[in-house]
Short mmCIF file of C-alpha atoms in Angstrom, two decimals:
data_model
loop_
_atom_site.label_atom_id
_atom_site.label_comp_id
_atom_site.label_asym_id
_atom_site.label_seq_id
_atom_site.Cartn_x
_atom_site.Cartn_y
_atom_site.Cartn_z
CA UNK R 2 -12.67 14.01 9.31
CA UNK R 3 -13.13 10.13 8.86
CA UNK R 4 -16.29 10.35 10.56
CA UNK R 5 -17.14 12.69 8.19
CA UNK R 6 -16.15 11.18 5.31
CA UNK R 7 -18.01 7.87 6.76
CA UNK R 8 -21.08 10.11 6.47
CA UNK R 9 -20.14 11.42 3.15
CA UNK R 10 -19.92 7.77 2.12
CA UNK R 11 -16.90 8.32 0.85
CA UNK R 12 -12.87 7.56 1.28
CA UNK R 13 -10.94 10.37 2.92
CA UNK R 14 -7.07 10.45 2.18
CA UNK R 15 -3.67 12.68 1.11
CA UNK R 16 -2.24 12.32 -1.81
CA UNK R 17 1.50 12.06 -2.65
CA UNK R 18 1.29 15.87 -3.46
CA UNK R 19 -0.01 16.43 0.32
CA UNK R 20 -3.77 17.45 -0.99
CA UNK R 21 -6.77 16.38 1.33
CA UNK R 22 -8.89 14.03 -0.64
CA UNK R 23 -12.23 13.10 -0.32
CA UNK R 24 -13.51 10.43 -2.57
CA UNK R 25 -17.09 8.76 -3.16
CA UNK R 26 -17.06 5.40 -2.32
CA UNK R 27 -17.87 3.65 -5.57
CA UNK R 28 -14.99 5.34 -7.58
CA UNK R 29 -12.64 3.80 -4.88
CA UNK R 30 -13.95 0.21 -5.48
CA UNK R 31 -14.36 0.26 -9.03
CA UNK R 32 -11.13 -1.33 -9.75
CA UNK R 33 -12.05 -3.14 -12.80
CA UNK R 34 -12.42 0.29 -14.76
CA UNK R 35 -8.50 1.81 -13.63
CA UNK R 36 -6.10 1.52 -16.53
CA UNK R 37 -2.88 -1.06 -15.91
CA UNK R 38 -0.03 1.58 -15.50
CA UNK R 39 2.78 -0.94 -16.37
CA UNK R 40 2.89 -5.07 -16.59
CA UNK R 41 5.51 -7.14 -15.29
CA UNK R 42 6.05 -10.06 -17.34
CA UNK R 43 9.57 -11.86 -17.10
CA UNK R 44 11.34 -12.76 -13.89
CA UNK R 45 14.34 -10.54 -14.34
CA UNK R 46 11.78 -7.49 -14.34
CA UNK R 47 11.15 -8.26 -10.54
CA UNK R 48 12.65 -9.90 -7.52
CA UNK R 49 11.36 -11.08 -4.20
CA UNK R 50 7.65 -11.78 -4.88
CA UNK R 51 5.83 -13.15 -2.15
CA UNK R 52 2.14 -13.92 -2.00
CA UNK R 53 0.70 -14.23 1.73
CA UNK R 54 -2.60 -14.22 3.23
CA UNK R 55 -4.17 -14.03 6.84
CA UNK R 56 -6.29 -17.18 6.22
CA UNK R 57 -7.85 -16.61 10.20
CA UNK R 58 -9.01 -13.35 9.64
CA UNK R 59 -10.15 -13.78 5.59
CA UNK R 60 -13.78 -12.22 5.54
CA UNK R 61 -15.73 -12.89 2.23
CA UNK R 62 -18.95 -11.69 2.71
CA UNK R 63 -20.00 -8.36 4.68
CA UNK R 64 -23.25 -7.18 5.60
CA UNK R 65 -24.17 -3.46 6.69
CA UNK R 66 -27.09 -2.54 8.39
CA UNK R 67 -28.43 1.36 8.24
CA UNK R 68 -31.20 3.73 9.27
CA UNK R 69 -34.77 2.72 9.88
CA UNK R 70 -37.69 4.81 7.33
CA UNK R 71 -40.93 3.93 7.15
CA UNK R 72 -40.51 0.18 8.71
CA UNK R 73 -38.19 -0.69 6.05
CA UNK R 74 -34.43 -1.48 7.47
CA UNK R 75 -31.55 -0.46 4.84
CA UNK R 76 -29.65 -3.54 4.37
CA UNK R 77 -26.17 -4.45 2.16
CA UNK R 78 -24.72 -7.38 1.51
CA UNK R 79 -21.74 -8.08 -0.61
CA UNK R 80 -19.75 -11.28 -1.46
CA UNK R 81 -16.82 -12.06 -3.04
CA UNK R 82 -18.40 -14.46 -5.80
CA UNK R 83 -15.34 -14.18 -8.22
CA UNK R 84 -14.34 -17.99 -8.89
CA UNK R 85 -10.74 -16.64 -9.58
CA UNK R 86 -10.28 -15.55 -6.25
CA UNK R 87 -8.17 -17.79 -3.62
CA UNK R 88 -10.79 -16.19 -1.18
CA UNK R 89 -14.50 -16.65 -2.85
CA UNK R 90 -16.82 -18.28 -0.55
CA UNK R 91 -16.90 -20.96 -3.51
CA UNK R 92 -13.63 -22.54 -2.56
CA UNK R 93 -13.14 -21.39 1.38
CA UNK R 94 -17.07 -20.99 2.29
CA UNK R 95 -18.34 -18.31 4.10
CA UNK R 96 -16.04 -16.15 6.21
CA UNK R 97 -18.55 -13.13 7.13
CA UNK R 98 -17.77 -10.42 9.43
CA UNK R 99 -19.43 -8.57 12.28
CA UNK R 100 -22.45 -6.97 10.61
CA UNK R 101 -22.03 -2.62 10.50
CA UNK R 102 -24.46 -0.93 11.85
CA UNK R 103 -24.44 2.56 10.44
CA UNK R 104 -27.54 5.03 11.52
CA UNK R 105 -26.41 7.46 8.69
CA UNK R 106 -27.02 5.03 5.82
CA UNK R 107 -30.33 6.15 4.81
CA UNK R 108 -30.76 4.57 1.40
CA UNK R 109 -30.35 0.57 0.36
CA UNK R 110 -28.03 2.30 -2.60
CA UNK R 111 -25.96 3.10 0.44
CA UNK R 112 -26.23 0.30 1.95
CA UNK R 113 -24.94 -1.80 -0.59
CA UNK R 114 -22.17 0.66 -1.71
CA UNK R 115 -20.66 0.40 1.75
CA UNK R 116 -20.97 -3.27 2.12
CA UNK R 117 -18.96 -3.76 -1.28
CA UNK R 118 -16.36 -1.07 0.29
CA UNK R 119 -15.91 -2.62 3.63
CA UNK R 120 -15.39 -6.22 1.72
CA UNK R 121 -13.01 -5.23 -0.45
CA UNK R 122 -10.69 -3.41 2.52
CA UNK R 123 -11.10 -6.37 4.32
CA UNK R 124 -9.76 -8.51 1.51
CA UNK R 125 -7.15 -5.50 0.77
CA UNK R 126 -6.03 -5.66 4.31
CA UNK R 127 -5.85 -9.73 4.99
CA UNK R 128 -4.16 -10.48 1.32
CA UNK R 129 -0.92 -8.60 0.21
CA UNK R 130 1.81 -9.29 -2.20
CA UNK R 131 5.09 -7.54 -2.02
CA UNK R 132 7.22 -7.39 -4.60
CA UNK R 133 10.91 -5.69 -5.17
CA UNK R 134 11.55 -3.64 -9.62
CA UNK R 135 13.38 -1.17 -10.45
CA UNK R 136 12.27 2.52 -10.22
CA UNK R 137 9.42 3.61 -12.07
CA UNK R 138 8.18 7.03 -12.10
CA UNK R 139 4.97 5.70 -13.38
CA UNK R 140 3.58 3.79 -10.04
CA UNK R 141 1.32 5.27 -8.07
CA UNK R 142 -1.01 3.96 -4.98
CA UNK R 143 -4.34 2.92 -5.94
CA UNK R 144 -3.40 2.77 -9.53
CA UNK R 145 -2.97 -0.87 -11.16
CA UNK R 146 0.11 -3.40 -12.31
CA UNK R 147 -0.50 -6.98 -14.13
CA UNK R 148 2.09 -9.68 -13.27
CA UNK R 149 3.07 -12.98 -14.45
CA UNK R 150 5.02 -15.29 -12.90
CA UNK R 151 5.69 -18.84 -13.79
CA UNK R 152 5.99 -20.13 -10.01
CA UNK R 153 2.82 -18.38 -8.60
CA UNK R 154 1.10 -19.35 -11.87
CA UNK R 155 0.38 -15.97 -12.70
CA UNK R 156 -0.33 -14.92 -16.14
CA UNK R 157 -1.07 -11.02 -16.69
CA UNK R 158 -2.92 -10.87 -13.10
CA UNK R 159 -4.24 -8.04 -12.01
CA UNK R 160 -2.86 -6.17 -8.57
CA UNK R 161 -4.06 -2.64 -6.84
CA UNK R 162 -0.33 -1.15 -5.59
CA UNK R 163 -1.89 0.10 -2.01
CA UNK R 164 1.78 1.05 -0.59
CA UNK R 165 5.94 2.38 -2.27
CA UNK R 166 8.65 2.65 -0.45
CA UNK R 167 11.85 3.72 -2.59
CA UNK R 168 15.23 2.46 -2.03
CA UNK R 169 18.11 3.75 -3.58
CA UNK R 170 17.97 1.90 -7.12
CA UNK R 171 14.90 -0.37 -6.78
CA UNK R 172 10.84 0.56 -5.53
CA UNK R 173 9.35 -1.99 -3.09
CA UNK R 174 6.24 -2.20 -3.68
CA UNK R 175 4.88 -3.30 0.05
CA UNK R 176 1.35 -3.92 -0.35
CA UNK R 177 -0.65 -4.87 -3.80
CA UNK R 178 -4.46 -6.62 -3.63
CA UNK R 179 -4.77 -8.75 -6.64
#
């Protein structure tokens, strides 16, 4: 099924109701257009925040390689660019990954939709926050928070919640991407 969905160009998952979901790729990564489902914005509202990154493995720019038509080689190349990121190439340089090569890419559309998906897992899976509030029936994965925390020097940033666990009065949120 994940090859599949690789094929599909899309993002293959179950949901918290236990439904098979297959997504296109470029709802998944368009994080900038998902509503902010609650905002955190006093210290007493949260508890153990902690901000880490794998600074060996941090990858900031991807490039995918696809199918051959007519002489002309698909290509995709994506970067994180975004000056407010710890992890733009602007302040770290370059960090850029083994190329994918990907025989069912067949457009450069494709191409550069799953070069901007496989950055921002990458970035997803080297960068996490974890952060301990009370329960809120409102959270959901893939859906986003804003925090703001006078110690991180955080004011209303944004974070994608990637993983709850539930405890028996407070949700620990394990993984967010901001």
């Amino acid at each position: 099924l994940i090859d599949l969905a690789t094929q599909l160009n899309a993002e293959i998952f179950y949901d918290v109701e236990g439904h098979l979901n297959l997504i296109p790729i470029q709802e998944v990564v368009w994080d900038e257009n998902k509503p902010i489902i609650y905002s955190y914005n006093r210290d007493d509202d949260m508890g153990g925040l902690d901000l880490s990154f794998n600074l060996n493995e941090i990858v900031n720019k991807i490039i995918v390689i696809g199918s051959t038509n007519n002489g002309e080689t698909y290509k995709g190349i994506a970067v994180n660019d975004d000056v407010a990121s710890p992890l733009c190439y602007q302040r770290i340089g370059y960090r850029t990954a083994s190329a994918i090569n990907d025989s069912n890419i067949t457009s450069q559309i494709l191409a550069q939709e799953r070069a901007e998906y496989e950055l921002r897992q990458k970035i997803i899976l080297k960068s996490n926050s974890n952060i301990v509030v009370r329960f809120n029936p409102l959270l959901f994965v893939n859906n986003l928070i804003m925090i703001s925390n006078e110690f991180y020097g955080l004011e209303q940033a944004r974070f994608l919640i990637q993983s709850i666990s539930y405890e028996i009065d407070l949700i620990k949120i394990l993984s967010c991407y901001g």
